[in-house]
mmCIF file of C-alpha atoms in Angstrom:
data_model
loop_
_atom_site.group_PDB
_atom_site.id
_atom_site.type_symbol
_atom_site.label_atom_id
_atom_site.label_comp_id
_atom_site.label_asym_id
_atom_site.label_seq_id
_atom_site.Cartn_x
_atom_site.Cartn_y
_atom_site.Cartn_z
ATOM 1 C CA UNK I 21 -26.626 47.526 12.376
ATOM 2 C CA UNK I 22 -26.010 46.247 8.990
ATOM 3 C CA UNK I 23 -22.767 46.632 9.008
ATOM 4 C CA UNK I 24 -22.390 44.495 12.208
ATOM 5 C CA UNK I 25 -24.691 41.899 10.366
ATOM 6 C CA UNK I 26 -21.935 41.450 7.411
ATOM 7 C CA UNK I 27 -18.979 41.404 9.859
ATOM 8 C CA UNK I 28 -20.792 38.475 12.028
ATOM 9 C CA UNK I 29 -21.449 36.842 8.432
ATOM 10 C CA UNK I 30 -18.082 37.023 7.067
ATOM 11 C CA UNK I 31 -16.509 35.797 10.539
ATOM 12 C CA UNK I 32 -19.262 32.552 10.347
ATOM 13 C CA UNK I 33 -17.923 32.158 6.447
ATOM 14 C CA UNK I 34 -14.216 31.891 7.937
ATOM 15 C CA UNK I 35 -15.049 30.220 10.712
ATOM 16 C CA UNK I 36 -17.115 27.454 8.599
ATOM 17 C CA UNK I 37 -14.198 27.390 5.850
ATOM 18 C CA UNK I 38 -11.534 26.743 7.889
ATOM 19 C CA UNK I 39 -13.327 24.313 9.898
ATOM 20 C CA UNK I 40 -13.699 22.806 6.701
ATOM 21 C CA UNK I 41 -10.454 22.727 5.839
ATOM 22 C CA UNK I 42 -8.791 21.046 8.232
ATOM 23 C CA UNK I 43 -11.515 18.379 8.408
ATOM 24 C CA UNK I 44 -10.387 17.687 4.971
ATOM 25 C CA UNK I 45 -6.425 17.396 5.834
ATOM 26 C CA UNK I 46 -7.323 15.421 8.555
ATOM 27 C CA UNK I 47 -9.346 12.937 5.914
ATOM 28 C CA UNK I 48 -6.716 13.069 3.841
ATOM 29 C CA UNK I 49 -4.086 12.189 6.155
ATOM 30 C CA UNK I 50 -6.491 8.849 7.125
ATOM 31 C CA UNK I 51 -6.521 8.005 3.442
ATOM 32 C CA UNK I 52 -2.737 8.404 2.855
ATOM 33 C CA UNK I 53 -2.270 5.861 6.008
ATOM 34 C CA UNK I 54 -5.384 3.981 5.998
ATOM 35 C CA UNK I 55 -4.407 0.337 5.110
ATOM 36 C CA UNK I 56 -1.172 0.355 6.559
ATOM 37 C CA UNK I 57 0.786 -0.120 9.462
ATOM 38 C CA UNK I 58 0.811 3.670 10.668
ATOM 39 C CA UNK I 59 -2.933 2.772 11.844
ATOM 40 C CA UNK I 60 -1.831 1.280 14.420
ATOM 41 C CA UNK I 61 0.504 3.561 15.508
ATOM 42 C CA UNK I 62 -2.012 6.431 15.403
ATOM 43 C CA UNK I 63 -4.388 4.414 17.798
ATOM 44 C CA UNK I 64 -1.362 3.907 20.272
ATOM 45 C CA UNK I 65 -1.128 7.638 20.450
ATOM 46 C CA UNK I 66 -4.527 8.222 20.530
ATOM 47 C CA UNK I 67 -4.608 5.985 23.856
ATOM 48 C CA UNK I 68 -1.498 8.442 25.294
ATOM 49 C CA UNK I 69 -3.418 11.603 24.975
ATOM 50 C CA UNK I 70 -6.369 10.111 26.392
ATOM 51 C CA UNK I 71 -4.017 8.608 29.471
ATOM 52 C CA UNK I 72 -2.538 12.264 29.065
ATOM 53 C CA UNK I 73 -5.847 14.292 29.245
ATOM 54 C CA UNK I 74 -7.434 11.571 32.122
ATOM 55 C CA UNK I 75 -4.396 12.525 34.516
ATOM 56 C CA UNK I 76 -4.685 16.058 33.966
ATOM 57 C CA UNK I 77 -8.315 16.027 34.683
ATOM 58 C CA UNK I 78 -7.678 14.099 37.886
ATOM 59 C CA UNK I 79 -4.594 15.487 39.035
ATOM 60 C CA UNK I 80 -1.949 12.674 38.792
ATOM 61 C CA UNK I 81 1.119 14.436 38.497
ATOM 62 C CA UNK I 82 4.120 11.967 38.124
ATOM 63 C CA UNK I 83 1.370 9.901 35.218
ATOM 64 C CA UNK I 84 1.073 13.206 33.639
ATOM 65 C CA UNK I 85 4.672 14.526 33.819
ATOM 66 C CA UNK I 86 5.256 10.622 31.764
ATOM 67 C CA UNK I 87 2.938 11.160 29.371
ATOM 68 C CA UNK I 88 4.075 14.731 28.930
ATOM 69 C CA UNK I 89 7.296 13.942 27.908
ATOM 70 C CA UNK I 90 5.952 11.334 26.174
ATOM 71 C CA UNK I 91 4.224 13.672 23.925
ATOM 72 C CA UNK I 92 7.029 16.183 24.003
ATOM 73 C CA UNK I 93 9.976 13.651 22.528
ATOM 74 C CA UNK I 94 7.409 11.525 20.774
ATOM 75 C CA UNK I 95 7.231 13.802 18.136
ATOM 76 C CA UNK I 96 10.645 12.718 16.618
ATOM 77 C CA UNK I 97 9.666 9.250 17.017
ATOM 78 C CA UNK I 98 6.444 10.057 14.978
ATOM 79 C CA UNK I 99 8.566 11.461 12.204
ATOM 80 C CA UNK I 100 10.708 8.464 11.810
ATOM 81 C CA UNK I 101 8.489 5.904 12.425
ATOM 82 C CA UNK I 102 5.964 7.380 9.690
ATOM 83 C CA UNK I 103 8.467 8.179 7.154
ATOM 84 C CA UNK I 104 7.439 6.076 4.518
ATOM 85 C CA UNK I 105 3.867 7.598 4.450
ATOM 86 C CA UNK I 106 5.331 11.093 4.741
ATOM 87 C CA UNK I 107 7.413 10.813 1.768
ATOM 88 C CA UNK I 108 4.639 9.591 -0.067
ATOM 89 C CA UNK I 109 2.442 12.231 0.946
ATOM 90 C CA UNK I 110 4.834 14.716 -0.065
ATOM 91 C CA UNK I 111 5.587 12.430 -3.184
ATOM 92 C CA UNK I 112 2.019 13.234 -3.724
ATOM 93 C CA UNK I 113 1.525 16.695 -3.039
ATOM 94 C CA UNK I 114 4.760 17.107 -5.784
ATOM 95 C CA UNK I 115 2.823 15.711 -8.640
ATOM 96 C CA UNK I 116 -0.109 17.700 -7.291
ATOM 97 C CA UNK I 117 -2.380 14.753 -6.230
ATOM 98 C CA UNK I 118 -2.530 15.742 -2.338
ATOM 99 C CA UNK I 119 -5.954 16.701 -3.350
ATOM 100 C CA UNK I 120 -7.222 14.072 -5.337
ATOM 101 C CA UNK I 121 -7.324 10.360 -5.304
ATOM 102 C CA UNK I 122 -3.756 9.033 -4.115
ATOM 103 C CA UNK I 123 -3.830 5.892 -6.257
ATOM 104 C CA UNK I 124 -6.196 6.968 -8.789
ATOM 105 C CA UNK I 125 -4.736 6.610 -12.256
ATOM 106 C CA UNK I 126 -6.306 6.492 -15.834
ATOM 107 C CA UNK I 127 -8.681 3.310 -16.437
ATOM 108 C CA UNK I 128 -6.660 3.080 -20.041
ATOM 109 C CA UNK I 129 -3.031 2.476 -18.515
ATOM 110 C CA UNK I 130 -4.335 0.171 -16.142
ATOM 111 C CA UNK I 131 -6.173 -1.782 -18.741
ATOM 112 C CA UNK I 132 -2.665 -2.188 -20.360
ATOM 113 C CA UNK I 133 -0.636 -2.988 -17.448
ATOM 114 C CA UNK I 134 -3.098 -5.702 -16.713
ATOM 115 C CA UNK I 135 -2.718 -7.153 -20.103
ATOM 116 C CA UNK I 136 0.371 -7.157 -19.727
ATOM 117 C CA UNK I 137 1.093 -9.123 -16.712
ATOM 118 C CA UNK I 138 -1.611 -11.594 -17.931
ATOM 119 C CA UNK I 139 0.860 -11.846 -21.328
ATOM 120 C CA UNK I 140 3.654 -12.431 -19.248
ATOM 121 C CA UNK I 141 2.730 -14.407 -16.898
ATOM 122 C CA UNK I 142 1.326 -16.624 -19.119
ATOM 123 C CA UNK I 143 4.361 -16.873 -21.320
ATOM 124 C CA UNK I 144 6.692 -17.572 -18.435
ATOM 125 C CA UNK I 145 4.159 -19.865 -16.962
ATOM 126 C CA UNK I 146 4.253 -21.826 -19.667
ATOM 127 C CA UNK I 147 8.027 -22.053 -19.753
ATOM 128 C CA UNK I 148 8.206 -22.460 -16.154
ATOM 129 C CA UNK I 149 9.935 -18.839 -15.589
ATOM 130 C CA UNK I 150 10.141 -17.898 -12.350
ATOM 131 C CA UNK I 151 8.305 -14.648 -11.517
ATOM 132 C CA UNK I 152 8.004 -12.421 -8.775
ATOM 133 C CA UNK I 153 5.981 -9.167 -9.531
ATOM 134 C CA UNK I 154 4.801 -6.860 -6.589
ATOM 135 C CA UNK I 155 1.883 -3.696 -7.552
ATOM 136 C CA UNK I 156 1.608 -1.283 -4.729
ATOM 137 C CA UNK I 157 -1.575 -0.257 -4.061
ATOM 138 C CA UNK I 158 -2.119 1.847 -0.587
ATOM 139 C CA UNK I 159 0.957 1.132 1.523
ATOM 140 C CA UNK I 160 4.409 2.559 0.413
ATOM 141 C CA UNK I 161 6.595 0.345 -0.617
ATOM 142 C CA UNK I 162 9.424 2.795 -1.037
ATOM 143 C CA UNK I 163 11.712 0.407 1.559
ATOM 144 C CA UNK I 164 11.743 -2.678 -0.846
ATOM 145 C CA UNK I 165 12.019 -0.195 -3.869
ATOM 146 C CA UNK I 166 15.141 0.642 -2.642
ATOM 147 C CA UNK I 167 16.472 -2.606 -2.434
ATOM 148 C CA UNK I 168 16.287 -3.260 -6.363
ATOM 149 C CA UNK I 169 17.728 -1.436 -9.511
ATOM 150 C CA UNK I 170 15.617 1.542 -10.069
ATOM 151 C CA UNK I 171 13.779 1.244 -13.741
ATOM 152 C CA UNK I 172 10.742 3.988 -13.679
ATOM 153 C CA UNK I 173 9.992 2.203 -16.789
ATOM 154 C CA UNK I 174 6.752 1.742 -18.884
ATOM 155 C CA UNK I 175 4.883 -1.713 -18.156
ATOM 156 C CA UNK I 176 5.240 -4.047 -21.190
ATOM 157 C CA UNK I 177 5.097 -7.711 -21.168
ATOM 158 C CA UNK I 178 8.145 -7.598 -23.410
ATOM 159 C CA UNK I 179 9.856 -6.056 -20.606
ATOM 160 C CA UNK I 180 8.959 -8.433 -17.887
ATOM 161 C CA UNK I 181 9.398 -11.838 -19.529
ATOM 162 C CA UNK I 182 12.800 -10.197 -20.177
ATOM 163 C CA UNK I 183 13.089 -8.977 -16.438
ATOM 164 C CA UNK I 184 12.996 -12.415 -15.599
ATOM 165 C CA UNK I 185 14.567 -14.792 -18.116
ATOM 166 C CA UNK I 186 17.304 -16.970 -15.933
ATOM 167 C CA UNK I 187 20.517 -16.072 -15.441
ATOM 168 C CA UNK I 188 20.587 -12.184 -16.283
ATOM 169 C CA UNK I 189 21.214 -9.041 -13.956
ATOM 170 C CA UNK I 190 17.910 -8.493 -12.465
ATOM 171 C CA UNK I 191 16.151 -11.821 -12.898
ATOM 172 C CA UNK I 192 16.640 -12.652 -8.911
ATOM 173 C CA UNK I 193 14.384 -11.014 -7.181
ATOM 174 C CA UNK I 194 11.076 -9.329 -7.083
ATOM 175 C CA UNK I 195 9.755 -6.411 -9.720
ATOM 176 C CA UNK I 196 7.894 -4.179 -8.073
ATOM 177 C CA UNK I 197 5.217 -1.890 -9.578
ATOM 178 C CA UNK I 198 3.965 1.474 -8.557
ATOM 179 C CA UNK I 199 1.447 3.575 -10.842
ATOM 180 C CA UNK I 200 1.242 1.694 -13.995
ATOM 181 C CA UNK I 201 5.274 1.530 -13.950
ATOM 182 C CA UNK I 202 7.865 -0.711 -12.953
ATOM 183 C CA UNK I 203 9.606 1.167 -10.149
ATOM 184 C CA UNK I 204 12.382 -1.303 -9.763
ATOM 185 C CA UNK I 205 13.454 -4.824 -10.369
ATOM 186 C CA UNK I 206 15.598 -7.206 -8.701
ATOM 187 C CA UNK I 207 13.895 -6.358 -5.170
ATOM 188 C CA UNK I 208 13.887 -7.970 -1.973
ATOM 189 C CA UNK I 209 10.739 -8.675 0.025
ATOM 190 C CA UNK I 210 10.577 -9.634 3.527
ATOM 191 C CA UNK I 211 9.740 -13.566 4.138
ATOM 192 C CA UNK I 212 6.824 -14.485 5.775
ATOM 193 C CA UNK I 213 7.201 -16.600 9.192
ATOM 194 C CA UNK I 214 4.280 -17.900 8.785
ATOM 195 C CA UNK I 215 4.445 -21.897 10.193
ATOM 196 C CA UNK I 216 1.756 -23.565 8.781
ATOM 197 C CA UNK I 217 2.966 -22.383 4.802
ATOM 198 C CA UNK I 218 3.120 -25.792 2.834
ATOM 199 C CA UNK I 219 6.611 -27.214 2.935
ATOM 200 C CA UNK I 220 5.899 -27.280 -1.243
ATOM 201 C CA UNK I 221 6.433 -23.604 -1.378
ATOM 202 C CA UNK I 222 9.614 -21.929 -1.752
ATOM 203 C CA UNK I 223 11.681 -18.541 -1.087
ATOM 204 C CA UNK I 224 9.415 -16.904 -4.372
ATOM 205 C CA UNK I 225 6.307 -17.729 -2.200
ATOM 206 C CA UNK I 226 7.295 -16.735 1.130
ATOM 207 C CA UNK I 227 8.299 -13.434 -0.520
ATOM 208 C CA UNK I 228 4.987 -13.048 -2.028
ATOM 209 C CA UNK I 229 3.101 -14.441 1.491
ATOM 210 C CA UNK I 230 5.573 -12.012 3.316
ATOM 211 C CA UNK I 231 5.308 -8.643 1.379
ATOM 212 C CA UNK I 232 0.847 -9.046 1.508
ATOM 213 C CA UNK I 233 1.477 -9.879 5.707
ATOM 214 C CA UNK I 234 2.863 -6.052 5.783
ATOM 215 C CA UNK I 235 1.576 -4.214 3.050
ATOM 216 C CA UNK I 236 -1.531 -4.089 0.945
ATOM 217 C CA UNK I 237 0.957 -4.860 -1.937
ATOM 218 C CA UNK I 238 -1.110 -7.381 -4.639
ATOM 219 C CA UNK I 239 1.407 -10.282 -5.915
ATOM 220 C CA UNK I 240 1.832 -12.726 -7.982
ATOM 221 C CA UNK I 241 4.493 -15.719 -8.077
ATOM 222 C CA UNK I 242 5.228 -17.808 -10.939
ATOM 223 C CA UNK I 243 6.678 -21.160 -9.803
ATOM 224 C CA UNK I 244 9.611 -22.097 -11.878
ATOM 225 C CA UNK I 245 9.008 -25.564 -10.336
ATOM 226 C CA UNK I 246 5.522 -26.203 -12.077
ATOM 227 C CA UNK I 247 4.856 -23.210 -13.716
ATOM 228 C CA UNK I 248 1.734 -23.020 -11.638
ATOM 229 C CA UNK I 249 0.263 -18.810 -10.873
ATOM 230 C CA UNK I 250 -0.019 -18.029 -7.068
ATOM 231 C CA UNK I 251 -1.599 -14.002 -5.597
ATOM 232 C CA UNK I 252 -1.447 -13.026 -2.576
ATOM 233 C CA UNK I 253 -2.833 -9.845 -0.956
ATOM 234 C CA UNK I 254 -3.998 -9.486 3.203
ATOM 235 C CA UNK I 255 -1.977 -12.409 4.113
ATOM 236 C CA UNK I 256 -4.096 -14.722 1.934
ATOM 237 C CA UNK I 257 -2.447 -17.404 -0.873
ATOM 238 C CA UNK I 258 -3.795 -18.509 -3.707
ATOM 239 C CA UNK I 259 -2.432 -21.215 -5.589
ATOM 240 C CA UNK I 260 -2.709 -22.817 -8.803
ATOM 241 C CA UNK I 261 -4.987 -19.825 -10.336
ATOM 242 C CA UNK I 262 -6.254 -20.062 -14.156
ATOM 243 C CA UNK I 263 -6.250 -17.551 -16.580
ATOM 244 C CA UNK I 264 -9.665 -15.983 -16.360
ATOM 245 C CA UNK I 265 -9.797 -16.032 -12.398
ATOM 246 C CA UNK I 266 -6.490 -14.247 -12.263
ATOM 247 C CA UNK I 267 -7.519 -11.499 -14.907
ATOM 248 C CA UNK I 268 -10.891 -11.345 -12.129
ATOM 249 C CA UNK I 269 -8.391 -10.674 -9.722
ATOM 250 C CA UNK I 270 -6.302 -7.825 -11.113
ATOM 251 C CA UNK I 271 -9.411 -5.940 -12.746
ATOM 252 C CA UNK I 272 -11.162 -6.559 -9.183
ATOM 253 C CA UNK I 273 -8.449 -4.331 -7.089
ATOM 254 C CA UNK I 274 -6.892 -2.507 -10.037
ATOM 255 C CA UNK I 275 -9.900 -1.320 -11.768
ATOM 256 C CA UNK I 276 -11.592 -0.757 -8.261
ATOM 257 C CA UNK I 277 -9.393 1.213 -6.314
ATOM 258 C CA UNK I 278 -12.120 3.626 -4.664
ATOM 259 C CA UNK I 279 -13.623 0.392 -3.355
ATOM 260 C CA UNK I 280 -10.768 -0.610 -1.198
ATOM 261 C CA UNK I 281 -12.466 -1.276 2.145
ATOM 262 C CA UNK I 282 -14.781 -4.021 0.491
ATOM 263 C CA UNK I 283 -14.079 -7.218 1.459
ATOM 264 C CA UNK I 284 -11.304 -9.824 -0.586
ATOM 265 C CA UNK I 285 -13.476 -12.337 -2.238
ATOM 266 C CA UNK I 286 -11.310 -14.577 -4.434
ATOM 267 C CA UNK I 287 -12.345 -17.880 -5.198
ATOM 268 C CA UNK I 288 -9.358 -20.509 -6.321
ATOM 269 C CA UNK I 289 -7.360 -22.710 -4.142
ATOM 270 C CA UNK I 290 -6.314 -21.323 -0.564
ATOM 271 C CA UNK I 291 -3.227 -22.257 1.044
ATOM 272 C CA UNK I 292 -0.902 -20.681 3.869
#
């Protein structure tokens, strides 16, 4: 009797643990993707099983020999089409952070890397630099990475005035940051198509505008025109920002990363 006892035990334990498990893959797998494009994707093949299940239920044979193969050759098309949030999921599981917070990184280095842009930017601000800087948050940015000169270099402000002085190898084109480090420089980011972007604003801004319509990407634009700061982030400009609200800014989504689902309150000037 006992004995039966501790074998229904033990098979509730597994049953409970491995129901546990894979509810925690599966939140894990909505954190890797949550905030990018891939949500979308998953709700589109949410609706096929459903179409899937409703005309196996009712019978309808040629809707559910579609959707069947949909399923069936689908599965390469998942693959490809969510390749950039597989390779950072695997990215992550290498440096054995599959299991903890995907961007979460020390509140020291990102203290510094902050400082550092504010240093910069300021500097080339002043000088009327043109600046393009990129930090990924959420969303991969692996396909623009690629695009630029890979650095996987420490952030200093040293380094990004330099980055971006006129008229050397990497200085056209966008830096883009991942993790406290400058992955690459001398990047290309998609434009935005945006038609009611002021006619003032130029290829830097449209890059900036462009990059925050497709990825949760934070950037910043120096114009080389007035030296003026501009962020974007969610599709949203702002122009013209001052020292202190742009130092808000960063520490706002840098410093609060586990807060990512509150809602982007920037004050400054709005435009696009």
């Amino acid at each position: 009797m006992f004995a039966g006892q501790d074998f229904d035990l033990l098979n509730i334990i597994r049953i409970v643990v491995d129901i546990s498990l894979v509810a925690y893959v599966i939140y894990k797998a909505i954190t890797i993707i949550r905030g990018t494009r891939a949500v979308q994707l998953v709700k589109g093949i949410a609706v096929i099983l459903a179409v899937w299940f409703i005309s196996s239920f009712f019978g309808l044979r040629t809707l559910q020999w579609i959707m069947g193969n949909s399923v069936t050759y689908g599965l390469l098309a998942i693959i490809i089409i969510f390749q950039p949030e597989l390779r950072r999921a695997l990215e992550q599981l290498g440096r054995g952070r599959l299991f903890g917070r995907a961007s979460y990184v020390e509140e020291d280095e990102t203290l510094k890397t902050i400082d550092a842009i504010m240093k910069s930017t300021k500097y080339m601000a002043k000088r009327r630099i043109g600046a393009l800087i990129s930090i990924e948050r959420e969303t991969g940015m692996n396909d623009y990475i690629e695009t630029g000169i890979s650095m996987d270099a420490n952030i200093t402000s040293e380094l990004l005035i330099n980055t971006f002085i006129p008229n050397t190898p990497l200085h056209d084109g966008a830096v883009v940051m991942r993790e406290n480090k400058i992955a690459a420089a001398a990047c290309y980011l998609p434009l935005s198509e945006n038609p009611f972007i002021s006619k003032e604003l130029g290829t830097r801004h449209r890059a900036a505008l462009g990059v925050s319509e497709v990825t949760d990407a934070l950037t910043l634009a120096v114009s080389e025109e007035t030296g003026s700061i501009s962020i974007t982030k969610n599709g949203d400009l702002h122009r013209d920002v001052d020292e202190e609200t742009l130092r808000k800014m960063l520490e706002k989504d840098l410093m609060a990363e586990n807060n990512t689902s509150s809602i982007w309150q920037w004050g400054g000037k709005k435009d696009g």
